Structure formats: C-alpha cells, structure tokens
PDB file of C-alpha atoms in Angstrom:
ATOM      1  CA  MET A   1      13.453 -74.855 -22.128  1.00  0.00           C
ATOM      2  CA  LYS A   2      16.967 -74.214 -23.427  1.00  0.00           C
ATOM      3  CA  LYS A   3      16.395 -76.713 -26.250  1.00  0.00           C
ATOM      4  CA  TYR A   4      13.266 -74.834 -27.354  1.00  0.00           C
ATOM      5  CA  LEU A   5      15.057 -71.496 -27.299  1.00  0.00           C
ATOM      6  CA  LEU A   6      17.923 -72.955 -29.327  1.00  0.00           C
ATOM      7  CA  LEU A   7      15.452 -74.407 -31.841  1.00  0.00           C
ATOM      8  CA  ILE A   8      13.684 -71.043 -32.205  1.00  0.00           C
ATOM      9  CA  PHE A   9      17.020 -69.262 -32.626  1.00  0.00           C
ATOM     10  CA  MET A  10      18.212 -71.694 -35.289  1.00  0.00           C
ATOM     11  CA  THR A  11      14.918 -71.370 -37.166  1.00  0.00           C
ATOM     12  CA  VAL A  12      15.046 -67.568 -37.165  1.00  0.00           C
ATOM     13  CA  PHE A  13      18.720 -67.638 -38.146  1.00  0.00           C
ATOM     14  CA  SER A  14      18.126 -69.974 -41.078  1.00  0.00           C
ATOM     15  CA  MET A  15      15.198 -67.829 -42.233  1.00  0.00           C
ATOM     16  CA  SER A  16      17.415 -64.741 -42.330  1.00  0.00           C
ATOM     17  CA  PHE A  17      18.972 -65.991 -45.572  1.00  0.00           C
ATOM     18  CA  GLY A  18      17.252 -66.474 -48.923  1.00  0.00           C
ATOM     19  CA  GLN A  19      18.701 -68.368 -51.880  1.00  0.00           C
ATOM     20  CA  LYS A  20      18.555 -66.807 -55.356  1.00  0.00           C
ATOM     21  CA  THR A  21      20.508 -66.762 -58.607  1.00  0.00           C
ATOM     22  CA  LEU A  22      22.121 -63.900 -60.508  1.00  0.00           C
ATOM     23  CA  ASP A  23      23.629 -63.588 -63.965  1.00  0.00           C
ATOM     24  CA  ALA A  24      27.369 -63.008 -63.717  1.00  0.00           C
ATOM     25  CA  LYS A  25      30.461 -62.768 -65.882  1.00  0.00           C
ATOM     26  CA  ILE A  26      33.618 -64.387 -64.554  1.00  0.00           C
ATOM     27  CA  ILE A  27      37.116 -63.742 -65.881  1.00  0.00           C
ATOM     28  CA  THR A  28      39.328 -66.622 -64.787  1.00  0.00           C
ATOM     29  CA  LYS A  29      43.031 -66.492 -63.932  1.00  0.00           C
ATOM     30  CA  GLU A  30      43.628 -68.006 -67.382  1.00  0.00           C
ATOM     31  CA  ASN A  31      41.666 -65.067 -68.924  1.00  0.00           C
ATOM     32  CA  ASP A  32      38.735 -67.254 -69.974  1.00  0.00           C
ATOM     33  CA  THR A  33      35.351 -65.492 -69.927  1.00  0.00           C
ATOM     34  CA  LEU A  34      32.396 -67.367 -68.410  1.00  0.00           C
ATOM     35  CA  ASN A  35      28.837 -66.014 -68.667  1.00  0.00           C
ATOM     36  CA  VAL A  36      27.011 -67.929 -65.946  1.00  0.00           C
ATOM     37  CA  LYS A  37      24.282 -67.986 -63.321  1.00  0.00           C
ATOM     38  CA  ILE A  38      25.563 -68.044 -59.744  1.00  0.00           C
ATOM     39  CA  LYS A  39      23.879 -68.926 -56.475  1.00  0.00           C
ATOM     40  CA  VAL A  40      23.740 -66.083 -53.935  1.00  0.00           C
ATOM     41  CA  SER A  41      22.146 -65.411 -50.563  1.00  0.00           C
ATOM     42  CA  THR A  42      19.981 -62.448 -49.605  1.00  0.00           C
ATOM     43  CA  ASN A  43      18.420 -61.110 -46.425  1.00  0.00           C
ATOM     44  CA  ALA A  44      14.953 -62.548 -45.738  1.00  0.00           C
ATOM     45  CA  PHE A  45      13.668 -59.175 -44.521  1.00  0.00           C
ATOM     46  CA  ASP A  46      15.186 -57.299 -47.475  1.00  0.00           C
ATOM     47  CA  PRO A  47      15.316 -59.717 -50.439  1.00  0.00           C
ATOM     48  CA  ASN A  48      17.239 -57.126 -52.493  1.00  0.00           C
ATOM     49  CA  LEU A  49      20.118 -57.057 -49.978  1.00  0.00           C
ATOM     50  CA  LEU A  50      22.834 -59.226 -51.494  1.00  0.00           C
ATOM     51  CA  TYR A  51      25.160 -61.083 -49.141  1.00  0.00           C
ATOM     52  CA  VAL A  52      28.566 -60.936 -50.803  1.00  0.00           C
ATOM     53  CA  THR A  53      29.870 -63.552 -48.361  1.00  0.00           C
ATOM     54  CA  SER A  54      27.741 -66.120 -50.183  1.00  0.00           C
ATOM     55  CA  PHE A  55      30.176 -66.028 -53.123  1.00  0.00           C
ATOM     56  CA  ASN A  56      33.355 -64.123 -52.198  1.00  0.00           C
ATOM     57  CA  THR A  57      35.427 -67.226 -51.349  1.00  0.00           C
ATOM     58  CA  LYS A  58      33.681 -69.850 -53.474  1.00  0.00           C
ATOM     59  CA  VAL A  59      31.281 -69.220 -56.377  1.00  0.00           C
ATOM     60  CA  THR A  60      28.537 -71.750 -57.020  1.00  0.00           C
ATOM     61  CA  VAL A  61      27.690 -71.836 -60.723  1.00  0.00           C
ATOM     62  CA  ILE A  62      24.296 -73.226 -61.786  1.00  0.00           C
ATOM     63  CA  GLY A  63      24.349 -74.954 -65.168  1.00  0.00           C
ATOM     64  CA  GLU A  64      21.425 -75.105 -67.613  1.00  0.00           C
ATOM     65  CA  ASP A  65      20.757 -78.633 -66.396  1.00  0.00           C
ATOM     66  CA  GLY A  66      20.629 -77.407 -62.799  1.00  0.00           C
ATOM     67  CA  LYS A  67      23.973 -78.976 -61.993  1.00  0.00           C
ATOM     68  CA  LYS A  68      26.104 -77.022 -59.515  1.00  0.00           C
ATOM     69  CA  THR A  69      29.810 -76.388 -60.013  1.00  0.00           C
ATOM     70  CA  LYS A  70      32.013 -74.573 -57.527  1.00  0.00           C
ATOM     71  CA  ILE A  71      34.783 -72.182 -58.545  1.00  0.00           C
ATOM     72  CA  GLU A  72      37.229 -71.228 -55.794  1.00  0.00           C
ATOM     73  CA  ALA A  73      38.244 -67.566 -55.431  1.00  0.00           C
ATOM     74  CA  PRO A  74      41.927 -68.220 -56.343  1.00  0.00           C
ATOM     75  CA  GLU A  75      40.744 -69.340 -59.808  1.00  0.00           C
ATOM     76  CA  ILE A  76      38.944 -66.010 -60.420  1.00  0.00           C
ATOM     77  CA  LYS A  77      40.483 -62.756 -61.628  1.00  0.00           C
ATOM     78  CA  GLU A  78      37.263 -60.692 -61.853  1.00  0.00           C
ATOM     79  CA  LEU A  79      33.538 -61.203 -61.359  1.00  0.00           C
ATOM     80  CA  PHE A  80      30.884 -58.815 -62.696  1.00  0.00           C
ATOM     81  CA  LEU A  81      27.197 -58.768 -61.792  1.00  0.00           C
ATOM     82  CA  THR A  82      24.170 -56.516 -61.458  1.00  0.00           C
ATOM     83  CA  ASP A  83      22.579 -56.868 -58.012  1.00  0.00           C
ATOM     84  CA  PHE A  84      18.874 -56.940 -57.141  1.00  0.00           C
ATOM     85  CA  ASN A  85      18.781 -53.147 -56.878  1.00  0.00           C
ATOM     86  CA  GLY A  86      20.067 -52.789 -60.444  1.00  0.00           C
ATOM     87  CA  LYS A  87      23.558 -51.735 -59.349  1.00  0.00           C
ATOM     88  CA  LYS A  88      26.497 -52.964 -61.441  1.00  0.00           C
ATOM     89  CA  ARG A  89      29.225 -54.345 -59.206  1.00  0.00           C
ATOM     90  CA  THR A  90      32.760 -55.595 -59.777  1.00  0.00           C
ATOM     91  CA  PHE A  91      34.703 -58.029 -57.590  1.00  0.00           C
ATOM     92  CA  ILE A  92      38.399 -58.749 -58.047  1.00  0.00           C
ATOM     93  CA  ASN A  93      40.943 -61.108 -56.572  1.00  0.00           C
ATOM     94  CA  LYS A  94      43.386 -58.704 -54.964  1.00  0.00           C
ATOM     95  CA  SER A  95      43.561 -60.066 -51.420  1.00  0.00           C
ATOM     96  CA  SER A  96      46.978 -60.897 -50.004  1.00  0.00           C
ATOM     97  CA  ASP A  97      46.352 -64.655 -50.033  1.00  0.00           C
ATOM     98  CA  GLN A  98      44.278 -64.622 -53.262  1.00  0.00           C
ATOM     99  CA  LYS A  99      41.478 -66.485 -51.439  1.00  0.00           C
ATOM    100  CA  LEU A 100      38.962 -63.664 -51.191  1.00  0.00           C
ATOM    101  CA  LEU A 101      37.139 -61.562 -53.771  1.00  0.00           C
ATOM    102  CA  MET A 102      37.090 -57.850 -52.915  1.00  0.00           C
ATOM    103  CA  GLU A 103      34.585 -55.356 -54.273  1.00  0.00           C
ATOM    104  CA  LYS A 104      36.185 -52.648 -56.402  1.00  0.00           C
ATOM    105  CA  LEU A 105      34.402 -49.395 -55.587  1.00  0.00           C
ATOM    106  CA  TYR A 106      36.813 -46.969 -57.258  1.00  0.00           C
ATOM    107  CA  ASP A 107      39.947 -47.220 -59.362  1.00  0.00           C
ATOM    108  CA  GLY A 108      41.289 -43.852 -60.511  1.00  0.00           C
ATOM    109  CA  GLU A 109      44.606 -42.545 -61.741  1.00  0.00           C
ATOM    110  CA  ASN A 110      45.799 -41.925 -58.172  1.00  0.00           C
ATOM    111  CA  LEU A 111      43.415 -43.679 -55.800  1.00  0.00           C
ATOM    112  CA  GLU A 112      41.849 -47.090 -55.262  1.00  0.00           C
ATOM    113  CA  TRP A 113      38.940 -47.992 -52.966  1.00  0.00           C
ATOM    114  CA  TYR A 114      38.058 -51.590 -52.112  1.00  0.00           C
ATOM    115  CA  ARG A 115      35.660 -53.350 -49.739  1.00  0.00           C
ATOM    116  CA  THR A 116      35.884 -56.789 -48.159  1.00  0.00           C
ATOM    117  CA  TYR A 117      33.017 -58.669 -46.520  1.00  0.00           C
ATOM    118  CA  SER A 118      32.908 -61.125 -43.625  1.00  0.00           C
ATOM    119  CA  SER A 119      30.054 -63.134 -42.120  1.00  0.00           C
ATOM    120  CA  THR A 120      28.385 -62.269 -38.834  1.00  0.00           C
ATOM    121  CA  MET A 121      25.510 -63.855 -36.940  1.00  0.00           C
ATOM    122  CA  GLY A 122      22.569 -63.219 -39.270  1.00  0.00           C
ATOM    123  CA  GLY A 123      24.383 -60.886 -41.665  1.00  0.00           C
ATOM    124  CA  GLU A 124      27.774 -59.581 -42.703  1.00  0.00           C
ATOM    125  CA  ASN A 125      30.350 -56.909 -41.907  1.00  0.00           C
ATOM    126  CA  ALA A 126      32.292 -54.807 -44.370  1.00  0.00           C
ATOM    127  CA  ASN A 127      35.779 -53.299 -44.231  1.00  0.00           C
ATOM    128  CA  ASP A 128      37.017 -50.627 -46.636  1.00  0.00           C
ATOM    129  CA  PHE A 129      40.536 -49.937 -47.856  1.00  0.00           C
ATOM    130  CA  LEU A 130      41.871 -46.761 -49.501  1.00  0.00           C
ATOM    131  CA  TYR A 131      45.165 -46.764 -51.363  1.00  0.00           C
ATOM    132  CA  ASN A 132      47.175 -43.953 -52.979  1.00  0.00           C
ATOM    133  CA  LYS A 133      49.093 -45.360 -55.963  1.00  0.00           C
ATOM    134  CA  LYS A 134      51.545 -42.454 -56.070  1.00  0.00           C
ATOM    135  CA  THR A 135      52.494 -42.114 -52.396  1.00  0.00           C
ATOM    136  CA  LYS A 136      52.071 -45.878 -51.752  1.00  0.00           C
ATOM    137  CA  LYS A 137      50.051 -45.028 -48.641  1.00  0.00           C
ATOM    138  CA  GLY A 138      46.908 -46.851 -47.665  1.00  0.00           C
ATOM    139  CA  PHE A 139      44.754 -47.682 -44.697  1.00  0.00           C
ATOM    140  CA  GLY A 140      41.753 -49.801 -43.811  1.00  0.00           C
ATOM    141  CA  PHE A 141      38.716 -49.031 -41.703  1.00  0.00           C
ATOM    142  CA  ILE A 142      35.446 -50.602 -40.621  1.00  0.00           C
ATOM    143  CA  TYR A 143      32.650 -49.579 -42.962  1.00  0.00           C
ATOM    144  CA  PHE A 144      29.993 -49.089 -40.289  1.00  0.00           C
ATOM    145  CA  THR A 145      32.135 -46.938 -37.974  1.00  0.00           C
ATOM    146  CA  GLY A 146      33.514 -44.670 -40.667  1.00  0.00           C
ATOM    147  CA  ILE A 147      36.909 -43.017 -40.920  1.00  0.00           C
ATOM    148  CA  PRO A 148      38.618 -40.808 -38.341  1.00  0.00           C
ATOM    149  CA  LYS A 149      39.118 -37.398 -39.954  1.00  0.00           C
ATOM    150  CA  LYS A 150      42.741 -37.380 -38.786  1.00  0.00           C
ATOM    151  CA  LYS A 151      43.502 -40.484 -40.881  1.00  0.00           C
ATOM    152  CA  LEU A 152      41.896 -38.963 -43.951  1.00  0.00           C
ATOM    153  CA  LYS A 153      43.913 -35.769 -43.553  1.00  0.00           C
ATOM    154  CA  ASP A 154      47.105 -37.797 -43.394  1.00  0.00           C
ATOM    155  CA  PHE A 155      46.044 -39.859 -46.401  1.00  0.00           C
ATOM    156  CA  PHE A 156      45.390 -36.733 -48.491  1.00  0.00           C
ATOM    157  CA  SER A 157      48.317 -34.728 -47.076  1.00  0.00           C
ATOM    158  CA  ASP A 158      50.015 -34.430 -50.493  1.00  0.00           C
ATOM    159  CA  GLU A 159      47.136 -32.220 -51.678  1.00  0.00           C
ATOM    160  CA  PRO A 160      46.676 -29.171 -49.350  1.00  0.00           C
ATOM    161  CA  GLU A 161      43.275 -28.172 -50.752  1.00  0.00           C
ATOM    162  CA  MET A 162      41.876 -31.522 -49.606  1.00  0.00           C
ATOM    163  CA  ILE A 163      42.671 -30.630 -46.007  1.00  0.00           C
ATOM    164  CA  LYS A 164      40.434 -27.553 -46.293  1.00  0.00           C
ATOM    165  CA  LEU A 165      37.675 -29.676 -47.801  1.00  0.00           C
ATOM    166  CA  LEU A 166      37.902 -32.234 -44.999  1.00  0.00           C
ATOM    167  CA  GLU A 167      37.838 -29.512 -42.339  1.00  0.00           C
ATOM    168  CA  ASN A 168      34.541 -28.268 -43.742  1.00  0.00           C
ATOM    169  CA  THR A 169      32.952 -31.718 -43.920  1.00  0.00           C
ATOM    170  CA  ASP A 170      31.031 -32.891 -40.876  1.00  0.00           C
ATOM    171  CA  LYS A 171      31.141 -36.488 -39.645  1.00  0.00           C
ATOM    172  CA  GLY A 172      28.031 -37.473 -41.589  1.00  0.00           C
ATOM    173  CA  GLY A 173      29.440 -36.118 -44.831  1.00  0.00           C
ATOM    174  CA  GLY A 174      31.371 -39.180 -45.836  1.00  0.00           C
ATOM    175  CA  PHE A 175      33.250 -40.264 -42.707  1.00  0.00           C
ATOM    176  CA  ALA A 176      30.560 -42.317 -40.974  1.00  0.00           C
ATOM    177  CA  HIS A 177      28.112 -44.859 -42.333  1.00  0.00           C
ATOM    178  CA  THR A 178      24.934 -43.211 -43.608  1.00  0.00           C
ATOM    179  CA  SER A 179      22.600 -44.045 -46.480  1.00  0.00           C
ATOM    180  CA  GLU A 180      24.706 -41.651 -48.574  1.00  0.00           C
ATOM    181  CA  TYR A 181      28.067 -42.972 -47.400  1.00  0.00           C
ATOM    182  CA  ASP A 182      29.279 -44.438 -50.692  1.00  0.00           C
ATOM    183  CA  SER A 183      28.298 -41.453 -52.821  1.00  0.00           C
ATOM    184  CA  SER A 184      29.860 -39.041 -50.284  1.00  0.00           C
ATOM    185  CA  MET A 185      33.113 -40.968 -50.214  1.00  0.00           C
ATOM    186  CA  LEU A 186      33.152 -41.220 -54.004  1.00  0.00           C
ATOM    187  CA  SER A 187      32.755 -37.451 -54.352  1.00  0.00           C
ATOM    188  CA  ILE A 188      35.744 -36.925 -52.018  1.00  0.00           C
ATOM    189  CA  LEU A 189      37.934 -39.289 -54.040  1.00  0.00           C
ATOM    190  CA  GLU A 190      36.870 -37.707 -57.325  1.00  0.00           C
ATOM    191  CA  LYS A 191      37.651 -34.250 -55.917  1.00  0.00           C
ATOM    192  CA  PHE A 192      41.170 -35.400 -55.074  1.00  0.00           C
ATOM    193  CA  GLU A 193      41.643 -36.799 -58.591  1.00  0.00           C
ATOM    194  CA  GLU A 194      40.383 -33.520 -60.062  1.00  0.00           C
ATOM    195  CA  LEU A 195      42.823 -31.463 -57.986  1.00  0.00           C
ATOM    196  CA  LYS A 196      45.716 -33.714 -58.970  1.00  0.00           C
ATOM    197  CA  LYS A 197      44.811 -33.393 -62.637  1.00  0.00           C
ATOM    198  CA  ASN A 198      44.540 -29.594 -62.474  1.00  0.00           C
ATOM    199  CA  ASN A 199      47.807 -29.239 -60.551  1.00  0.00           C
ATOM    200  CA  LYS A 200      49.922 -31.218 -63.001  1.00  0.00           C
TER     201      LYS A 200
END
C-alpha cells in the first residue's frame, strides 16, 4: 500500500511542473549580450505561474538546433525576460556568493528591493530584502508572511512623515501577502523617494 501511495505522490508531484521556453536577454560578467531562448518551469494548475527556481542558479539555453547549453549563475550579470503574464522582469547576480540570481523589484535613488526564490515541495518560496543606500540599513523578510510594522518604522526612521503613513496603513495595505502586495509595497517605496526628493 505504501508503494502505491508513494507512486501516486510522485506522479502528482511531477505533474505540478510544466516545461516551457521564454525569450530572454542575458548580460554576462564579461558584458556580452546574449538574446536567447531559455527553458523554464511553470505550475501545472496555473501555466502562467513562472517558477524562478527553474533558472535562478543555472540557466538552460535552447539553441536553434534544439541543443541545450547551461550557463551557471556566477557567469551572469543580468537576465531580462517577459513572463507568461506579460510582465517584464529583471534578475541580477547580487547574492553574497554570486551563485543565485535575485529579482530586482525596485532600484531608486535611496532604496533597493530584491526577491530571492527557493524550491519547496510542489512550488517555491520567496524572500524579500529592502536596503537603504544612504543609511546602509537593510532587512529581509519572508514574502508570504509580510513585514512587521515595527521593522518598517525602523527602516524608514530617517523620514518622519513615513512613520505617520505606516501608522495609517493596515496590515493588508502592503505588510502582508495579498494579491496587491507588490503594488502596495512599491507605492510605499516611491512615497519615501518622493519625500526625500522634496526635503533636499
């Protein structure tokens, strides 16, 4: 009985991933530009859901002859693609060991926002990182659990008006994962940049 259950589990697990290709532009560490097709995985139940973990450590390039070539993350400076939902996305090699591509979500005059992805059983997890270029402060948090308001207040402490904004924002307004999480967080970061610009 256990063998049958294991077989069913393995079948369902393998079906949870679909293989597709995407057009991508890769900037190598040597500053060469490669316009290529890469192999990616998607969720079987949502074929538009791109699994970043299928290429964030090793990119499989598909040649015109169908031949596959692998490019390791340390050889890549930047990777650009448009996902299956039509969203343009940028991945850069900024991890501490240079072995992982991180998604660049925001890069302003003062703030940076990045996301890393890791595999889980049947899917993937995401972790975000905010960094203030001026104060040299930064912190990471788990994407799906959101950010404690106290940490955000400390992060934005050099701009008093941001504290008022955060006090008037409920948990679903950018601090916890919702369908509007990214746009809510982006609006908060842009507000900070605007205040910094006006207070110069």
